[in-house]
Coordinates of C-alpha atoms and ligand atoms in Angstrom, one line a residue:
M258 CA 84.0 -33.4 70.6
R259 CA 84.4 -31.9 74.0
L260 CA 82.3 -29.5 76.1
S261 CA 84.6 -26.6 75.1
D262 CA 83.8 -27.2 71.4
I263 CA 80.1 -26.1 71.9
E264 CA 78.6 -22.7 72.3
P265 CA 79.0 -21.2 75.8
A266 CA 75.3 -21.1 76.5
Y267 CA 75.1 -24.9 75.8
Q268 CA 78.1 -25.5 78.0
A269 CA 76.2 -23.7 80.8
F270 CA 73.1 -25.9 80.2
V271 CA 75.2 -29.1 80.3
R272 CA 77.0 -28.1 83.5
D273 CA 73.7 -27.1 85.2
V274 CA 71.8 -30.3 84.3
I275 CA 74.6 -32.5 85.5
G276 CA 74.4 -30.9 88.9
R277 CA 70.6 -31.1 89.0
F278 CA 70.9 -34.9 88.6
G279 CA 73.3 -35.1 91.5
F280 CA 76.6 -35.4 89.7
D281 CA 79.7 -33.1 89.8
P282 CA 80.1 -31.3 86.4
A283 CA 83.9 -31.0 87.2
T284 CA 84.4 -34.8 87.2
F285 CA 81.6 -35.9 84.7
H286 CA 83.3 -37.2 81.6
L287 CA 82.4 -34.8 78.7
E288 CA 84.3 -36.0 75.7
L289 CA 82.5 -37.8 72.9
A290 CA 84.8 -40.2 71.0
A291 CA 85.1 -39.3 67.3
A292 CA 84.1 -42.9 66.3
D293 CA 80.9 -42.8 68.3
E294 CA 78.3 -43.4 65.5
M295 CA 75.4 -43.3 67.9
F296 CA 76.2 -39.7 68.6
F297 CA 77.7 -38.5 65.3
K298 CA 75.3 -40.4 63.0
G299 CA 72.3 -41.0 65.2
I300 CA 71.8 -37.9 67.3
L301 CA 73.8 -35.0 65.9
P302 CA 72.1 -34.9 62.5
G303 CA 68.7 -34.3 64.2
Y304 CA 69.8 -30.9 65.5
E305 CA 70.6 -27.5 64.0
R306 CA 73.1 -26.7 66.7
P307 CA 75.8 -29.2 67.9
G308 CA 75.5 -27.8 71.4
A309 CA 71.8 -28.9 71.5
A310 CA 72.8 -32.4 70.4
F311 CA 75.6 -32.5 73.0
Y312 CA 73.2 -31.4 75.7
R313 CA 70.6 -34.0 74.7
Y314 CA 73.3 -36.8 74.8
V315 CA 74.3 -35.8 78.3
E316 CA 70.7 -35.4 79.5
S317 CA 69.9 -38.9 78.1
A318 CA 72.8 -40.3 80.1
L319 CA 71.4 -38.7 83.2
R320 CA 67.9 -39.9 82.5
T321 CA 69.2 -43.4 81.8
H322 CA 70.9 -43.3 85.2
V323 CA 67.6 -42.6 86.9
V324 CA 66.1 -45.7 85.4
Y325 CA 69.3 -47.8 86.3
R326 CA 69.2 -46.5 89.9
Q327 CA 65.7 -47.8 90.3
L328 CA 66.8 -51.2 89.1
A329 CA 69.8 -51.1 91.5
D330 CA 67.5 -49.9 94.3
H331 CA 65.3 -53.0 93.8
L332 CA 68.4 -55.2 94.4
G333 CA 69.4 -53.3 97.5
G334 CA 71.3 -50.3 96.1
F335 CA 74.6 -49.9 94.3
S336 CA 76.7 -51.1 97.2
G337 CA 74.9 -54.4 97.2
L338 CA 75.5 -55.2 93.5
D339 CA 78.1 -57.7 92.4
R340 CA 79.4 -57.2 88.8
V341 CA 77.2 -55.5 86.3
L342 CA 77.3 -55.7 82.5
D343 CA 76.3 -53.0 80.0
F344 CA 75.8 -55.0 76.8
G345 CA 75.9 -52.9 73.6
S346 CA 77.5 -50.2 75.6
G347 CA 78.7 -48.0 72.8
Y348 CA 81.0 -45.3 74.0
G349 CA 79.8 -45.3 77.6
R350 CA 76.6 -43.2 77.8
L351 CA 75.8 -45.3 80.9
T352 CA 79.3 -45.7 82.2
R353 CA 79.7 -41.9 82.5
T354 CA 77.2 -42.0 85.4
L355 CA 77.7 -45.5 86.8
R356 CA 81.5 -45.0 87.5
H357 CA 80.5 -42.4 90.1
R358 CA 78.3 -44.8 91.9
M359 CA 80.2 -48.1 91.7
D360 CA 83.8 -49.2 91.7
A361 CA 85.0 -49.4 88.1
K362 CA 86.3 -52.9 88.8
R363 CA 82.7 -54.1 89.2
I364 CA 81.6 -52.6 85.9
W365 CA 81.8 -54.6 82.6
V366 CA 81.1 -53.1 79.2
S367 CA 80.6 -55.0 76.0
D368 CA 80.1 -53.9 72.4
I369 CA 80.6 -55.4 68.9
Y370 CA 82.9 -52.5 68.2
G371 CA 86.3 -53.3 69.8
D372 CA 87.3 -49.7 69.6
A373 CA 84.3 -48.7 71.8
V374 CA 85.2 -51.3 74.4
A375 CA 88.9 -50.2 74.3
W376 CA 88.0 -46.5 74.6
Q377 CA 85.9 -47.3 77.7
T378 CA 88.5 -49.5 79.4
T379 CA 91.2 -46.9 78.9
T380 CA 89.0 -43.8 79.7
F381 CA 87.0 -45.2 82.6
G382 CA 89.1 -48.1 83.9
V383 CA 86.2 -50.5 83.6
N384 CA 86.4 -54.1 82.3
G385 CA 85.6 -54.9 78.7
V386 CA 84.7 -57.8 76.6
V387 CA 84.4 -57.4 72.8
S388 CA 81.1 -58.9 71.6
A389 CA 80.4 -60.8 68.3
P390 CA 77.7 -60.9 65.7
D391 CA 76.6 -64.4 66.9
P392 CA 75.7 -65.0 70.5
D393 CA 77.4 -68.4 70.5
D394 CA 80.7 -66.5 70.0
F395 CA 80.2 -64.1 72.9
Q396 CA 83.0 -64.7 75.4
A397 CA 81.6 -63.1 78.6
T398 CA 81.8 -65.5 81.5
G399 CA 80.5 -65.6 85.1
K400 CA 77.3 -64.0 86.4
F401 CA 76.2 -60.4 86.8
S402 CA 73.7 -58.7 89.2
I403 CA 72.4 -56.5 86.3
V404 CA 72.7 -57.1 82.6
F405 CA 71.6 -53.9 80.9
A406 CA 71.0 -53.6 77.1
A407 CA 69.9 -50.0 76.3
S408 CA 68.8 -49.6 72.7
V409 CA 70.3 -52.8 71.5
F410 CA 67.4 -55.2 71.2
S411 CA 65.6 -52.4 69.4
H412 CA 68.0 -53.1 66.6
F413 CA 68.0 -57.0 66.5
P414 CA 66.0 -58.9 63.9
D415 CA 63.8 -61.9 64.6
G416 CA 65.9 -64.9 65.6
L417 CA 68.9 -63.0 66.8
F418 CA 66.6 -61.2 69.2
Q419 CA 65.7 -64.5 70.9
R420 CA 69.2 -65.9 70.8
W421 CA 70.7 -62.8 72.4
L422 CA 68.0 -62.9 75.1
A423 CA 68.9 -66.5 75.9
R424 CA 72.6 -65.8 76.0
L425 CA 72.3 -62.7 78.2
Q426 CA 69.7 -64.3 80.6
N427 CA 72.3 -67.0 81.2
L428 CA 74.7 -64.4 82.5
V429 CA 72.3 -63.1 85.2
R430 CA 72.8 -64.1 88.9
P431 CA 69.8 -65.8 90.5
D432 CA 69.3 -62.6 92.6
G433 CA 69.9 -60.3 89.6
L434 CA 68.0 -59.1 86.6
L435 CA 68.2 -58.5 82.9
A436 CA 66.9 -55.2 81.5
F437 CA 66.6 -54.4 77.8
S438 CA 64.7 -51.8 75.7
V439 CA 62.8 -52.2 72.5
H440 CA 60.9 -50.0 70.0
G441 CA 57.2 -50.6 70.3
V442 CA 55.2 -51.0 67.0
A443 CA 53.7 -47.5 67.3
L444 CA 57.2 -46.2 66.4
A445 CA 57.4 -48.2 63.2
P446 CA 57.7 -46.1 60.0
E447 CA 55.0 -46.7 57.4
D448 CA 57.3 -48.8 55.2
V449 CA 57.9 -51.3 57.9
T450 CA 55.4 -54.1 58.1
I451 CA 54.7 -55.8 61.4
G452 CA 54.5 -59.5 60.7
P453 CA 52.0 -62.0 62.3
D454 CA 54.6 -62.8 65.0
G455 CA 54.6 -59.2 66.1
I456 CA 58.0 -58.0 64.8
G457 CA 58.9 -55.6 61.9
Y458 CA 62.4 -55.0 60.8
A459 CA 64.1 -52.4 58.7
R460 CA 67.5 -53.0 57.2
W461 CA 69.1 -49.6 58.2
S462 CA 70.6 -48.0 61.3
E463 CA 73.0 -45.3 62.3
S464 CA 75.8 -47.7 61.8
E465 CA 77.8 -47.4 58.7
T466 CA 79.7 -50.7 59.1
L467 CA 77.4 -53.3 60.8
D468 CA 75.7 -55.7 58.6
P469 CA 72.0 -54.6 58.3
G470 CA 71.1 -58.3 58.6
I471 CA 72.3 -58.4 62.2
Y472 CA 71.7 -54.7 63.3
G473 CA 68.9 -52.6 61.8
M474 CA 65.7 -51.1 63.3
S475 CA 63.2 -53.5 64.9
Y476 CA 59.7 -52.8 66.2
V477 CA 57.9 -55.4 68.4
T478 CA 54.7 -56.0 70.2
E479 CA 54.5 -56.8 73.9
D480 CA 53.2 -60.3 72.9
F481 CA 56.3 -60.9 70.8
V482 CA 58.6 -60.0 73.7
R483 CA 56.6 -62.2 76.2
R484 CA 56.8 -65.1 73.8
A485 CA 60.5 -64.6 73.2
V486 CA 61.2 -64.5 76.9
R487 CA 59.1 -67.6 77.6
E488 CA 60.7 -69.6 74.7
T489 CA 64.3 -68.7 75.4
C490 CA 64.5 -68.0 79.2
G491 CA 61.8 -70.4 80.4
A492 CA 58.4 -70.2 82.0
K493 CA 59.7 -69.2 85.4
A494 CA 61.7 -66.3 84.0
A495 CA 58.7 -65.3 81.9
E496 CA 56.5 -65.1 85.0
T497 CA 58.8 -62.4 86.4
L498 CA 58.7 -60.3 83.2
R499 CA 57.8 -56.6 83.7
C500 CA 57.2 -54.1 81.0
F501 CA 57.7 -50.3 81.6
P502 CA 56.3 -48.6 78.5
R503 CA 58.5 -45.7 77.2
A504 CA 60.8 -45.8 80.2
L505 CA 64.0 -45.3 78.2
F506 CA 65.0 -42.5 75.9
E507 CA 61.4 -41.2 75.9
K508 CA 60.3 -43.8 73.4
Q509 CA 61.7 -47.2 74.1
D510 CA 59.8 -49.7 76.2
L511 CA 61.9 -51.3 79.0
Y512 CA 61.5 -55.0 79.8
V513 CA 63.0 -56.5 82.9
V514 CA 63.4 -60.3 83.6
G515 CA 64.3 -61.6 87.0
G516 CA 67.1 -64.1 87.7
S517 CA 65.8 -67.5 88.9
G518 CA 65.3 -66.3 92.4
Q519 CA 64.4 -62.7 91.8
P520 CA 60.7 -61.7 92.0
L521 CA 60.0 -58.4 90.3
E522 CA 56.4 -57.7 91.4
S523 CA 57.5 -54.8 93.6
L524 CA 59.9 -53.3 91.0
K525 CA 59.0 -49.7 90.2
V526 CA 60.6 -47.9 87.3
Q527 CA 59.6 -44.4 86.3
A528 CA 61.1 -42.4 83.5
T529 CA 62.1 -38.8 84.0
P530 CA 60.1 -36.3 81.9
V531 CA 61.8 -34.3 79.2
G532 CA 61.2 -30.8 77.9
G533 CA 62.7 -27.8 76.1
V534 CA 62.4 -24.2 75.2
N535 CA 61.2 -23.9 71.7
S536 CA 60.7 -20.2 71.2
F537 CA 64.5 -19.6 71.7
G538 CA 63.3 -16.8 73.8
R539 CA 64.5 -13.3 73.8
L540 CA 64.4 -11.9 77.3
D541 CA 61.4 -9.6 77.9
K542 CA 59.4 -11.6 75.2
P543 CA 57.2 -14.6 75.8
W544 CA 59.0 -17.9 76.4
M545 CA 57.3 -21.0 75.2
G546 CA 58.2 -24.6 75.4
W547 CA 57.2 -28.2 75.5
G548 CA 57.3 -31.2 77.9
V549 CA 56.7 -34.9 77.6
E550 CA 55.8 -37.2 80.5
S551 CA 56.2 -40.7 79.2
N552 CA 54.9 -42.7 82.2
P553 CA 51.4 -43.8 81.2
G554 CA 48.8 -42.0 83.3
H555 CA 51.1 -39.3 84.6
Q556 CA 51.5 -35.7 83.5
I557 CA 53.7 -32.6 84.0
V558 CA 51.7 -30.5 86.3
R559 CA 53.8 -27.4 86.9
A560 CA 56.5 -25.3 85.3
D561 CA 58.8 -23.3 87.6
L562 CA 60.9 -20.5 86.2
F563 CA 64.3 -19.6 87.5
V564 CA 66.6 -16.8 86.3
G565 CA 70.0 -17.6 87.6
D566 CA 69.1 -19.4 90.7
V567 CA 66.3 -17.0 91.6
F568 CA 62.7 -18.3 91.5
A569 CA 60.8 -16.0 89.1
G570 CA 57.3 -17.6 88.9
F571 CA 55.3 -20.6 87.9
T572 CA 52.6 -21.6 85.5
A573 CA 50.4 -24.6 84.8
P574 CA 51.3 -26.4 81.5
T575 CA 48.5 -27.4 79.2
A576 CA 48.3 -30.9 77.7
D577 CA 47.6 -29.7 74.1
N578 CA 51.0 -29.8 72.3
V579 CA 50.0 -31.6 69.1
A580 CA 53.0 -30.3 67.3
T581 CA 55.4 -32.1 69.6
L582 CA 53.4 -35.3 69.4
Q583 CA 54.9 -36.0 65.9
F584 CA 58.3 -36.6 67.5
F585 CA 56.8 -39.1 70.0
P586 CA 54.4 -41.3 67.9
G587 CA 52.0 -43.2 70.1
A588 CA 53.0 -41.3 73.2
P589 CA 50.8 -42.5 76.1
N590 CA 50.2 -38.9 77.3
M591 CA 49.6 -35.7 75.3
P592 CA 52.8 -33.5 75.4
V593 CA 52.4 -30.3 77.2
S594 CA 52.9 -26.6 76.3
W595 CA 54.0 -24.0 78.7
L596 CA 54.4 -20.2 78.4
F597 CA 55.9 -17.4 80.4
A598 CA 54.6 -14.1 79.1
R599 CA 57.8 -12.3 80.2
V600 CA 61.2 -13.6 81.4
P601 CA 63.0 -11.1 83.5
G602 CA 66.8 -11.1 83.0
D603 CA 69.9 -9.5 81.8
G604 CA 70.9 -11.9 79.0
E605 CA 73.8 -13.1 81.1
R606 CA 72.1 -15.5 83.5
L607 CA 70.9 -19.0 82.8
V608 CA 67.1 -19.3 82.5
R609 CA 65.8 -22.7 83.7
V610 CA 62.3 -24.0 83.6
E611 CA 61.7 -27.0 85.8
L612 CA 58.8 -29.1 84.6
V613 CA 57.5 -31.0 87.6
S614 CA 55.7 -34.3 87.0
D615 CA 53.1 -35.8 89.3
T616 CA 55.6 -38.7 89.7
G617 CA 57.8 -36.2 91.5
L618 CA 60.5 -36.3 88.8
K619 CA 61.5 -33.2 86.9
A620 CA 62.6 -32.2 83.4
Y621 CA 64.8 -29.2 82.9
A622 CA 64.4 -26.8 80.0
Y623 CA 67.1 -24.2 79.5
G624 CA 67.6 -20.9 77.7
M625 CA 69.8 -17.8 77.6
D626 CA 69.0 -14.7 75.6
G627 CA 68.3 -16.0 72.1
V628 CA 69.4 -19.6 72.8
G629 CA 67.3 -22.5 73.8
E630 CA 68.1 -26.2 73.8
G631 CA 65.1 -27.1 71.7
R632 CA 63.4 -30.4 70.9
A633 CA 64.4 -33.9 71.7
A634 CA 66.1 -36.0 69.0
P635 CA 63.6 -37.7 66.7
R636 CA 65.3 -41.0 67.3
V637 CA 68.0 -42.5 69.6
Ligands
SAM764 C1 72.0 -47.6 69.7 S1 73.5 -48.0 70.3 C2 73.3 -47.9 72.0 C3 74.6 -47.7 72.8 C4 74.4 -47.6 74.3 N1 73.7 -48.7 74.9 C5 73.7 -46.3 74.7 O1 72.6 -46.4 75.2 O2 74.3 -45.3 74.4 C6 73.6 -49.8 70.1 C7 74.9 -50.4 70.3 O3 74.8 -51.8 70.2 C8 76.0 -52.3 69.6 N2 75.9 -53.7 69.1 C9 75.3 -54.0 67.9 N3 75.3 -55.4 67.8 C10 75.9 -55.9 68.9 C11 76.3 -57.2 69.3 N4 76.0 -58.2 68.5 N5 76.9 -57.3 70.5 C12 77.2 -56.2 71.2 N6 76.9 -54.9 70.9 C13 76.3 -54.8 69.7 C14 76.4 -51.3 68.6 O4 77.7 -51.3 68.2 C15 76.0 -50.0 69.4 O5 77.1 -49.5 70.1

């Protein structure tokens, strides 16, 4: 699927949001490989309109980049990084942004799907290493400044979870870090039992081919992760462990472990808020929408309305959006609602609502006459 395959309004949303996050829409890679199960099986079915799913995929790449940039900044910025590894990279959600900030020769991607690795090495010119079901068979060598595993440990069962941790931590430079995301137990469906060790596992996923014994849906407590890190990476590494609840994909908790000489006390990671227009507003009628600030203790404090690029007013969102909460179980902050009684316009120009968080980061919600990009995917 390419950008040109989606409705023109969504094409405009995608181009605009890419620019807002500091990338050039003309050079940002906007093709989704037909074999990308994460998009076609995991994200697309959650939306009525393919354009909305495409938009959310691109937005999630950009929001992941903001998290990654904060990790890189802690290590002195992108230019100071040696090689980096994206483990469980899929079809390059992260690489789409990273290649604009680092030389592709320093970027390594790895996935159990050889086709995904080959697609990325051909498309982006990055290095690839095909992974394996068993960590002992993983062929990556050398050390990396950042080993990143986004939405991968959130799928590993007990046992493999710890063994992959040990294997990946072993690939981290002393001055580097390992970052991985998990599902907290608040996200577990009712039929998944959390065992006494703090992990629950369901034998299903978006993958139609991976053995559900090695890749399913896992839900873990913070104690489980802390114990796993201590037992597999050692007491020194465990002392560096930092947890950033809900920092990735709105729902996943991000854990960061330092290399042997990498203190992480001063590491700061904040997630970008997310939001959308859910009235699919007609111009000259009220426009309503939602917003979610996932950093605990923070909130979206203002909504600015732009028609085209002209500022058209602002409002104070209210933290009362119980309907949206169902998509973000256990969210640390109540989702907000916002409303503009009337949106001036001609049906031709992009309408953008900027949801400003007290962290300083912003979510973007888009609409055109009769079209809005809607809610976030229920799962990623
Ligand atoms: C939910 S997807 C996330 C993809 C990517 N990190 C992203 O954020 O778009 C999980 C990925 O982990 C990969 N994976 C599963 N088991 C793996 C293993 N043993 N080694 C490497 N990758 C694995 C899957 O093939 C899939 O591409």
